Amino acid sequence: MEIAFILVVVALIFIVRAIRIVPQQHAWVVERLGKYHGSLTPGLNILVPFVDRVAYKHVLKEIPLDIPSQICITKDNTQLQVDGILYFQVTDAMRASYGSSDYVTAITQLAQTSLRSVIGKLELDKTFEEREIINAQVVSAIDEAALNWGVKVLRYEIKDLTPPKEILHAMQSQITAEREKRALIAASEGRRQEQINIATGEREAFIARSEGEKQAAINKAQGEAQSILAVAEATAQAIERIAAAIRQPGGEQAVQLKVAEKAVDAYSRVATDATTTLIVPSNMTEVSALIGSAMKMVQTHQKA
């Protein structure tokens, strides 16, 4: 009975040591008699008890690694405190186990040295403007060495760049001066544009007034010309009608009568004026001669 119990216990021990269940996104390295034998994939795996053993366990997920803050010297000899975060992933479990005794420490140290090298090639102002370039260069430098460790560096991000207080104060003063300069330039540009707008408005108003005066003069001249033409046309029509009336039977007698009436009317007005000395012709036939001369002028006009 005791032997059977012992055999059952031994069998259970063999089963427990032989069966290994690997979680998803994990890789276990197996050694057989102290030598690398293989890597266990996720799921159920069978080992040889007391011969095989799980020597290393690796997580294949993306791992964030906080890089400690450090002081870097820029190209213009300015101290700059930099800290960042590195993202990496184990891609080869065998190399991660035997390529380095501690790949996490190796990656951390390499990230710090690579960052110092990259920062040393840049001036202080460029370090704030070219974070993307710095991140890319650090990743490129680490990834090349990390291939021997079975690790793939995915990306590096700078969390903070902190210059000394004196430099920070000087930068703040420079930013303030630049803003004040831009404000003054903007104000002067505004005044300049205002003056340009006023001058443009006055010029356009002057042009508009001159155009209005010009158009008014043209309209007035055209109106006067049309008025003169209308008067001339009316006078010509009146003369034509008078001439046509004279050519009618009795027209000449009517003209003689009209001329005589005008002459008598003129003498009467002159006679009523106390300040006018009236000289009456000694022979009234002169009046008839005047009327005759007027009739000859009328006849001459009709013939023409």
mmCIF file of C-alpha atoms in Angstrom:
data_model
loop_
_atom_site.group_PDB
_atom_site.id
_atom_site.type_symbol
_atom_site.label_atom_id
_atom_site.label_comp_id
_atom_site.label_asym_id
_atom_site.label_seq_id
_atom_site.Cartn_x
_atom_site.Cartn_y
_atom_site.Cartn_z
ATOM 1 C CA MET A 1 0.000 0.000 0.000
ATOM 2 C CA GLU A 2 2.777 2.395 0.883
ATOM 3 C CA ILE A 3 4.612 1.554 -2.322
ATOM 4 C CA ALA A 4 1.530 2.295 -4.365
ATOM 5 C CA PHE A 5 1.105 5.624 -2.601
ATOM 6 C CA ILE A 6 4.732 6.487 -3.261
ATOM 7 C CA LEU A 7 4.328 5.610 -6.921
ATOM 8 C CA VAL A 8 1.259 7.815 -7.186
ATOM 9 C CA VAL A 9 3.099 10.730 -5.588
ATOM 10 C CA VAL A 10 6.064 10.228 -7.915
ATOM 11 C CA ALA A 11 3.730 10.070 -10.910
ATOM 12 C CA LEU A 12 2.036 13.316 -9.837
ATOM 13 C CA ILE A 13 5.399 14.990 -9.443
ATOM 14 C CA PHE A 14 6.421 13.850 -12.915
ATOM 15 C CA ILE A 15 3.156 15.135 -14.385
ATOM 16 C CA VAL A 16 3.424 18.499 -12.644
ATOM 17 C CA ARG A 17 7.015 18.960 -13.809
ATOM 18 C CA ALA A 18 6.267 17.738 -17.312
ATOM 19 C CA ILE A 19 3.246 19.947 -18.075
ATOM 20 C CA ARG A 20 3.737 23.696 -18.672
ATOM 21 C CA ILE A 21 0.998 26.125 -19.712
ATOM 22 C CA VAL A 22 2.407 29.316 -21.240
ATOM 23 C CA PRO A 23 0.154 32.438 -21.262
ATOM 24 C CA GLN A 24 -0.508 34.435 -24.419
ATOM 25 C CA GLN A 25 2.179 36.993 -25.395
ATOM 26 C CA HIS A 26 4.764 35.171 -23.289
ATOM 27 C CA ALA A 27 7.817 33.112 -24.232
ATOM 28 C CA TRP A 28 9.616 30.677 -21.916
ATOM 29 C CA VAL A 29 13.152 29.491 -22.577
ATOM 30 C CA VAL A 30 13.835 25.795 -21.808
ATOM 31 C CA GLU A 31 17.261 24.368 -20.939
ATOM 32 C CA ARG A 32 18.010 20.659 -21.140
ATOM 33 C CA LEU A 33 20.801 19.634 -18.828
ATOM 34 C CA GLY A 34 21.956 23.225 -18.608
ATOM 35 C CA LYS A 35 21.967 23.841 -22.402
ATOM 36 C CA TYR A 36 19.483 25.865 -24.428
ATOM 37 C CA HIS A 37 16.889 23.492 -25.832
ATOM 38 C CA GLY A 38 14.050 25.666 -27.157
ATOM 39 C CA SER A 39 11.331 28.219 -26.450
ATOM 40 C CA LEU A 40 7.844 27.349 -25.306
ATOM 41 C CA THR A 41 4.987 28.935 -27.246
ATOM 42 C CA PRO A 42 1.676 29.995 -25.644
ATOM 43 C CA GLY A 43 -0.527 27.037 -24.690
ATOM 44 C CA LEU A 44 0.116 23.525 -23.362
ATOM 45 C CA ASN A 45 3.706 22.242 -23.523
ATOM 46 C CA ILE A 46 5.321 18.959 -22.352
ATOM 47 C CA LEU A 47 8.783 18.816 -20.781
ATOM 48 C CA VAL A 48 11.011 15.937 -19.696
ATOM 49 C CA PRO A 49 10.942 15.985 -15.896
ATOM 50 C CA PHE A 50 14.244 16.533 -14.119
ATOM 51 C CA VAL A 51 15.953 16.957 -17.512
ATOM 52 C CA ASP A 52 14.273 20.054 -18.893
ATOM 53 C CA ARG A 53 13.718 23.219 -16.931
ATOM 54 C CA VAL A 54 12.289 26.654 -17.635
ATOM 55 C CA ALA A 55 15.295 28.958 -17.312
ATOM 56 C CA TYR A 56 13.832 32.325 -18.466
ATOM 57 C CA LYS A 57 10.401 33.836 -18.855
ATOM 58 C CA HIS A 58 9.837 36.816 -21.163
ATOM 59 C CA VAL A 59 6.852 39.055 -21.846
ATOM 60 C CA LEU A 60 6.378 39.776 -25.551
ATOM 61 C CA LYS A 61 4.143 42.785 -25.009
ATOM 62 C CA GLU A 62 5.269 46.367 -25.636
ATOM 63 C CA ILE A 63 6.991 47.578 -22.487
ATOM 64 C CA PRO A 64 7.379 51.269 -21.465
ATOM 65 C CA LEU A 65 10.697 51.990 -19.786
ATOM 66 C CA ASP A 66 11.193 55.228 -17.890
ATOM 67 C CA ILE A 67 14.643 56.686 -18.634
ATOM 68 C CA PRO A 68 16.039 58.527 -15.585
ATOM 69 C CA SER A 69 16.583 62.277 -15.871
ATOM 70 C CA GLN A 70 20.105 63.392 -16.726
ATOM 71 C CA ILE A 71 22.106 66.545 -17.446
ATOM 72 C CA CYS A 72 23.122 67.011 -21.103
ATOM 73 C CA ILE A 73 25.456 69.647 -22.541
ATOM 74 C CA THR A 74 24.324 71.350 -25.750
ATOM 75 C CA LYS A 75 26.559 72.488 -28.593
ATOM 76 C CA ASP A 76 26.629 76.035 -27.184
ATOM 77 C CA ASN A 77 27.761 74.716 -23.759
ATOM 78 C CA THR A 78 24.426 75.026 -21.998
ATOM 79 C CA GLN A 79 23.307 72.494 -19.405
ATOM 80 C CA LEU A 80 19.964 70.917 -20.104
ATOM 81 C CA GLN A 81 18.121 68.450 -17.907
ATOM 82 C CA VAL A 82 16.356 65.814 -20.039
ATOM 83 C CA ASP A 83 14.178 62.860 -19.188
ATOM 84 C CA GLY A 84 12.211 60.575 -21.449
ATOM 85 C CA ILE A 85 10.420 57.278 -21.882
ATOM 86 C CA LEU A 86 11.397 54.356 -24.105
ATOM 87 C CA TYR A 87 9.070 51.731 -25.591
ATOM 88 C CA PHE A 88 10.537 48.356 -26.526
ATOM 89 C CA GLN A 89 9.453 44.778 -27.183
ATOM 90 C CA VAL A 90 11.168 41.392 -26.842
ATOM 91 C CA THR A 91 11.254 39.753 -30.267
ATOM 92 C CA ASP A 92 13.725 36.877 -29.699
ATOM 93 C CA ALA A 93 13.451 35.065 -26.379
ATOM 94 C CA MET A 94 16.730 33.152 -26.842
ATOM 95 C CA ARG A 95 18.802 36.296 -27.493
ATOM 96 C CA ALA A 96 17.022 38.154 -24.696
ATOM 97 C CA SER A 97 18.082 35.353 -22.360
ATOM 98 C CA TYR A 98 21.686 34.906 -23.441
ATOM 99 C CA GLY A 99 22.583 38.068 -25.335
ATOM 100 C CA SER A 100 22.787 40.244 -22.221
ATOM 101 C CA SER A 101 22.754 39.592 -18.519
ATOM 102 C CA ASP A 102 20.257 42.448 -18.066
ATOM 103 C CA TYR A 103 18.901 43.932 -21.299
ATOM 104 C CA VAL A 104 16.704 46.446 -19.447
ATOM 105 C CA THR A 105 19.725 48.052 -17.781
ATOM 106 C CA ALA A 106 21.634 47.888 -21.051
ATOM 107 C CA ILE A 107 18.842 49.659 -22.936
ATOM 108 C CA THR A 108 18.559 52.314 -20.224
ATOM 109 C CA GLN A 109 22.268 53.093 -20.249
ATOM 110 C CA LEU A 110 22.420 53.109 -24.034
ATOM 111 C CA ALA A 111 19.421 55.454 -24.226
ATOM 112 C CA GLN A 112 21.116 57.902 -21.863
ATOM 113 C CA THR A 113 24.432 57.884 -23.723
ATOM 114 C CA SER A 114 22.721 58.196 -27.122
ATOM 115 C CA LEU A 115 20.631 61.099 -25.864
ATOM 116 C CA ARG A 116 23.707 62.925 -24.565
ATOM 117 C CA SER A 117 25.403 62.429 -27.919
ATOM 118 C CA VAL A 118 22.433 63.756 -29.900
ATOM 119 C CA ILE A 119 21.891 66.754 -27.604
ATOM 120 C CA GLY A 120 25.608 67.618 -27.797
ATOM 121 C CA LYS A 121 25.263 68.175 -31.564
ATOM 122 C CA LEU A 122 22.457 70.729 -31.218
ATOM 123 C CA GLU A 123 22.238 74.267 -29.913
ATOM 124 C CA LEU A 124 19.856 75.063 -27.084
ATOM 125 C CA ASP A 125 17.147 76.631 -29.267
ATOM 126 C CA LYS A 126 17.245 73.678 -31.663
ATOM 127 C CA THR A 127 16.628 71.171 -28.885
ATOM 128 C CA PHE A 128 13.170 72.657 -28.311
ATOM 129 C CA GLU A 129 12.368 72.819 -32.025
ATOM 130 C CA GLU A 130 13.650 69.407 -33.146
ATOM 131 C CA ARG A 131 12.245 66.926 -30.636
ATOM 132 C CA GLU A 132 11.087 64.658 -33.441
ATOM 133 C CA ILE A 133 14.608 64.465 -34.850
ATOM 134 C CA ILE A 134 16.108 63.802 -31.399
ATOM 135 C CA ASN A 135 13.622 60.982 -30.743
ATOM 136 C CA ALA A 136 14.311 59.381 -34.119
ATOM 137 C CA GLN A 137 18.105 59.509 -33.702
ATOM 138 C CA VAL A 138 17.945 57.982 -30.209
ATOM 139 C CA VAL A 139 15.748 55.125 -31.454
ATOM 140 C CA SER A 140 18.081 54.503 -34.399
ATOM 141 C CA ALA A 141 21.161 54.360 -32.131
ATOM 142 C CA ILE A 142 19.566 52.025 -29.573
ATOM 143 C CA ASP A 143 17.813 49.736 -32.034
ATOM 144 C CA GLU A 144 21.026 48.864 -33.838
ATOM 145 C CA ALA A 145 22.663 47.583 -30.647
ATOM 146 C CA ALA A 146 19.489 46.053 -29.197
ATOM 147 C CA LEU A 147 19.194 43.539 -32.059
ATOM 148 C CA ASN A 148 21.857 41.407 -30.361
ATOM 149 C CA TRP A 149 19.741 41.374 -27.206
ATOM 150 C CA GLY A 150 16.585 40.127 -28.940
ATOM 151 C CA VAL A 151 14.876 43.436 -28.290
ATOM 152 C CA LYS A 152 13.172 45.816 -30.745
ATOM 153 C CA VAL A 153 13.109 49.500 -29.747
ATOM 154 C CA LEU A 154 9.824 50.943 -30.978
ATOM 155 C CA ARG A 155 10.037 54.636 -30.066
ATOM 156 C CA TYR A 156 11.503 57.146 -27.674
ATOM 157 C CA GLU A 157 9.734 60.230 -26.380
ATOM 158 C CA ILE A 158 11.268 63.182 -24.536
ATOM 159 C CA LYS A 159 9.049 63.994 -21.575
ATOM 160 C CA ASP A 160 10.699 67.202 -20.461
ATOM 161 C CA LEU A 161 13.531 69.578 -21.351
ATOM 162 C CA THR A 162 14.500 71.816 -18.434
ATOM 163 C CA PRO A 163 17.228 74.451 -18.851
ATOM 164 C CA PRO A 164 18.818 76.193 -15.818
ATOM 165 C CA LYS A 165 16.832 78.938 -14.098
ATOM 166 C CA GLU A 166 19.094 81.669 -15.500
ATOM 167 C CA ILE A 167 18.665 80.415 -19.049
ATOM 168 C CA LEU A 168 14.944 79.977 -18.500
ATOM 169 C CA HIS A 169 14.646 83.570 -17.234
ATOM 170 C CA ALA A 170 16.668 84.850 -20.217
ATOM 171 C CA MET A 171 14.471 82.895 -22.618
ATOM 172 C CA GLN A 172 11.364 84.298 -20.973
ATOM 173 C CA SER A 173 12.760 87.828 -21.291
ATOM 174 C CA GLN A 174 13.559 87.169 -24.952
ATOM 175 C CA ILE A 175 10.048 85.892 -25.584
ATOM 176 C CA THR A 176 8.583 88.963 -23.855
ATOM 177 C CA ALA A 177 10.787 91.260 -25.934
ATOM 178 C CA GLU A 178 9.783 89.470 -29.127
ATOM 179 C CA ARG A 179 6.110 89.793 -28.242
ATOM 180 C CA GLU A 180 6.506 93.492 -27.449
ATOM 181 C CA LYS A 181 8.368 93.945 -30.735
ATOM 182 C CA ARG A 182 5.600 92.188 -32.655
ATOM 183 C CA ALA A 183 3.020 94.310 -30.838
ATOM 184 C CA LEU A 184 4.841 97.539 -31.794
ATOM 185 C CA ILE A 185 5.207 96.375 -35.386
ATOM 186 C CA ALA A 186 1.538 95.441 -35.512
ATOM 187 C CA ALA A 187 0.542 98.843 -34.066
ATOM 188 C CA SER A 188 2.755 100.729 -36.560
ATOM 189 C CA GLU A 189 1.392 98.633 -39.410
ATOM 190 C CA GLY A 190 -2.097 99.432 -38.202
ATOM 191 C CA ARG A 191 -1.375 103.184 -38.143
ATOM 192 C CA ARG A 192 0.281 102.956 -41.556
ATOM 193 C CA GLN A 193 -2.684 101.107 -42.986
ATOM 194 C CA GLU A 194 -5.021 103.623 -41.377
ATOM 195 C CA GLN A 195 -3.192 106.521 -43.027
ATOM 196 C CA ILE A 196 -3.206 104.694 -46.343
ATOM 197 C CA ASN A 197 -6.935 104.075 -46.009
ATOM 198 C CA ILE A 198 -7.609 107.739 -45.138
ATOM 199 C CA ALA A 199 -5.487 108.974 -48.063
ATOM 200 C CA THR A 200 -7.155 106.495 -50.396
ATOM 201 C CA GLY A 201 -10.576 107.555 -49.179
ATOM 202 C CA GLU A 202 -9.802 111.245 -49.636
ATOM 203 C CA ARG A 203 -8.389 110.616 -53.099
ATOM 204 C CA GLU A 204 -11.423 108.572 -54.117
ATOM 205 C CA ALA A 205 -13.733 111.237 -52.649
ATOM 206 C CA PHE A 206 -11.898 113.987 -54.563
ATOM 207 C CA ILE A 207 -12.086 111.973 -57.762
ATOM 208 C CA ALA A 208 -15.763 111.331 -57.166
ATOM 209 C CA ARG A 209 -16.423 115.045 -56.556
ATOM 210 C CA SER A 210 -14.459 116.075 -59.645
ATOM 211 C CA GLU A 211 -16.263 113.475 -61.703
ATOM 212 C CA GLY A 212 -19.559 114.771 -60.345
ATOM 213 C CA GLU A 213 -18.647 118.381 -61.137
ATOM 214 C CA LYS A 214 -17.444 117.335 -64.582
ATOM 215 C CA GLN A 215 -20.656 115.469 -65.265
ATOM 216 C CA ALA A 216 -22.685 118.411 -63.927
ATOM 217 C CA ALA A 217 -20.837 120.825 -66.271
ATOM 218 C CA ILE A 218 -21.382 118.454 -69.179
ATOM 219 C CA ASN A 219 -25.046 118.123 -68.339
ATOM 220 C CA LYS A 220 -25.389 121.917 -68.016
ATOM 221 C CA ALA A 221 -23.637 122.516 -71.364
ATOM 222 C CA GLN A 222 -25.754 119.882 -73.020
ATOM 223 C CA GLY A 223 -28.869 121.470 -71.511
ATOM 224 C CA GLU A 224 -27.899 124.943 -72.720
ATOM 225 C CA ALA A 225 -27.063 123.575 -76.169
ATOM 226 C CA GLN A 226 -30.388 121.792 -76.355
ATOM 227 C CA SER A 227 -32.118 124.962 -75.137
ATOM 228 C CA ILE A 228 -30.380 127.052 -77.832
ATOM 229 C CA LEU A 229 -31.269 124.474 -80.450
ATOM 230 C CA ALA A 230 -34.854 124.424 -79.262
ATOM 231 C CA VAL A 231 -35.077 128.251 -79.380
ATOM 232 C CA ALA A 232 -33.459 128.314 -82.800
ATOM 233 C CA GLU A 233 -35.781 125.627 -84.082
ATOM 234 C CA ALA A 234 -38.789 127.460 -82.615
ATOM 235 C CA THR A 235 -37.622 130.777 -84.145
ATOM 236 C CA ALA A 236 -37.051 129.124 -87.501
ATOM 237 C CA GLN A 237 -40.499 127.529 -87.371
ATOM 238 C CA ALA A 238 -42.035 130.893 -86.391
ATOM 239 C CA ILE A 239 -40.253 132.661 -89.287
ATOM 240 C CA GLU A 240 -41.337 129.970 -91.696
ATOM 241 C CA ARG A 241 -44.939 130.311 -90.534
ATOM 242 C CA ILE A 242 -44.756 134.111 -90.816
ATOM 243 C CA ALA A 243 -43.295 133.841 -94.286
ATOM 244 C CA ALA A 244 -45.997 131.384 -95.255
ATOM 245 C CA ALA A 245 -48.649 133.702 -93.860
ATOM 246 C CA ILE A 246 -47.206 136.672 -95.799
ATOM 247 C CA ARG A 247 -47.424 134.727 -99.020
ATOM 248 C CA GLN A 248 -51.129 134.285 -98.468
ATOM 249 C CA PRO A 249 -53.544 136.824 -100.063
ATOM 250 C CA GLY A 250 -53.551 140.037 -97.966
ATOM 251 C CA GLY A 251 -50.404 139.016 -96.159
ATOM 252 C CA GLU A 252 -48.338 142.009 -97.272
ATOM 253 C CA GLN A 253 -51.077 144.440 -96.223
ATOM 254 C CA ALA A 254 -51.183 142.762 -92.841
ATOM 255 C CA VAL A 255 -47.416 143.155 -92.466
ATOM 256 C CA GLN A 256 -47.656 146.850 -93.497
ATOM 257 C CA LEU A 257 -50.366 147.324 -90.924
ATOM 258 C CA LYS A 258 -48.302 145.579 -88.239
ATOM 259 C CA VAL A 259 -45.224 147.674 -89.029
ATOM 260 C CA ALA A 260 -47.270 150.842 -88.949
ATOM 261 C CA GLU A 261 -48.744 149.860 -85.605
ATOM 262 C CA LYS A 262 -45.266 149.225 -84.197
ATOM 263 C CA ALA A 263 -44.042 152.574 -85.488
ATOM 264 C CA VAL A 264 -46.985 154.445 -84.017
ATOM 265 C CA ASP A 265 -46.565 152.563 -80.739
ATOM 266 C CA ALA A 266 -42.870 153.447 -80.628
ATOM 267 C CA TYR A 267 -43.590 157.158 -81.199
ATOM 268 C CA SER A 268 -46.264 157.099 -78.527
ATOM 269 C CA ARG A 269 -43.863 155.607 -75.915
ATOM 270 C CA VAL A 270 -41.211 158.122 -76.757
ATOM 271 C CA ALA A 271 -43.728 160.940 -76.469
ATOM 272 C CA THR A 272 -44.835 159.884 -72.983
ATOM 273 C CA ASP A 273 -41.272 160.002 -71.651
ATOM 274 C CA ALA A 274 -40.667 163.442 -70.134
ATOM 275 C CA THR A 275 -36.901 163.170 -70.358
ATOM 276 C CA THR A 276 -36.900 162.370 -74.049
ATOM 277 C CA THR A 277 -36.895 165.017 -76.733
ATOM 278 C CA LEU A 278 -39.080 163.928 -79.628
ATOM 279 C CA ILE A 279 -38.256 165.138 -83.125
ATOM 280 C CA VAL A 280 -41.209 164.533 -85.392
ATOM 281 C CA PRO A 281 -40.456 164.332 -89.097
ATOM 282 C CA SER A 282 -41.615 167.369 -91.016
ATOM 283 C CA ASN A 283 -42.950 165.117 -93.715
ATOM 284 C CA MET A 284 -45.028 162.128 -92.632
ATOM 285 C CA THR A 285 -44.238 160.504 -95.923
ATOM 286 C CA GLU A 286 -40.992 159.541 -94.319
ATOM 287 C CA VAL A 287 -42.978 157.187 -92.110
ATOM 288 C CA SER A 288 -44.504 155.570 -95.109
ATOM 289 C CA ALA A 289 -41.049 155.360 -96.653
ATOM 290 C CA LEU A 290 -39.855 153.576 -93.529
ATOM 291 C CA ILE A 291 -42.705 151.136 -93.835
ATOM 292 C CA GLY A 292 -41.908 150.646 -97.506
ATOM 293 C CA SER A 293 -38.285 149.874 -96.711
ATOM 294 C CA ALA A 294 -39.372 147.309 -94.141
ATOM 295 C CA MET A 295 -41.665 145.663 -96.696
ATOM 296 C CA LYS A 296 -38.819 145.465 -99.216
ATOM 297 C CA MET A 297 -36.683 143.693 -96.602
ATOM 298 C CA VAL A 298 -39.493 141.243 -95.962
ATOM 299 C CA GLN A 299 -39.899 140.605 -99.731
ATOM 300 C CA THR A 300 -36.143 140.141 -100.130
ATOM 301 C CA HIS A 301 -36.138 137.604 -97.287
ATOM 302 C CA GLN A 302 -38.998 135.721 -98.913
ATOM 303 C CA LYS A 303 -37.170 135.532 -102.239
ATOM 304 C CA ALA A 304 -34.008 134.297 -100.559
#
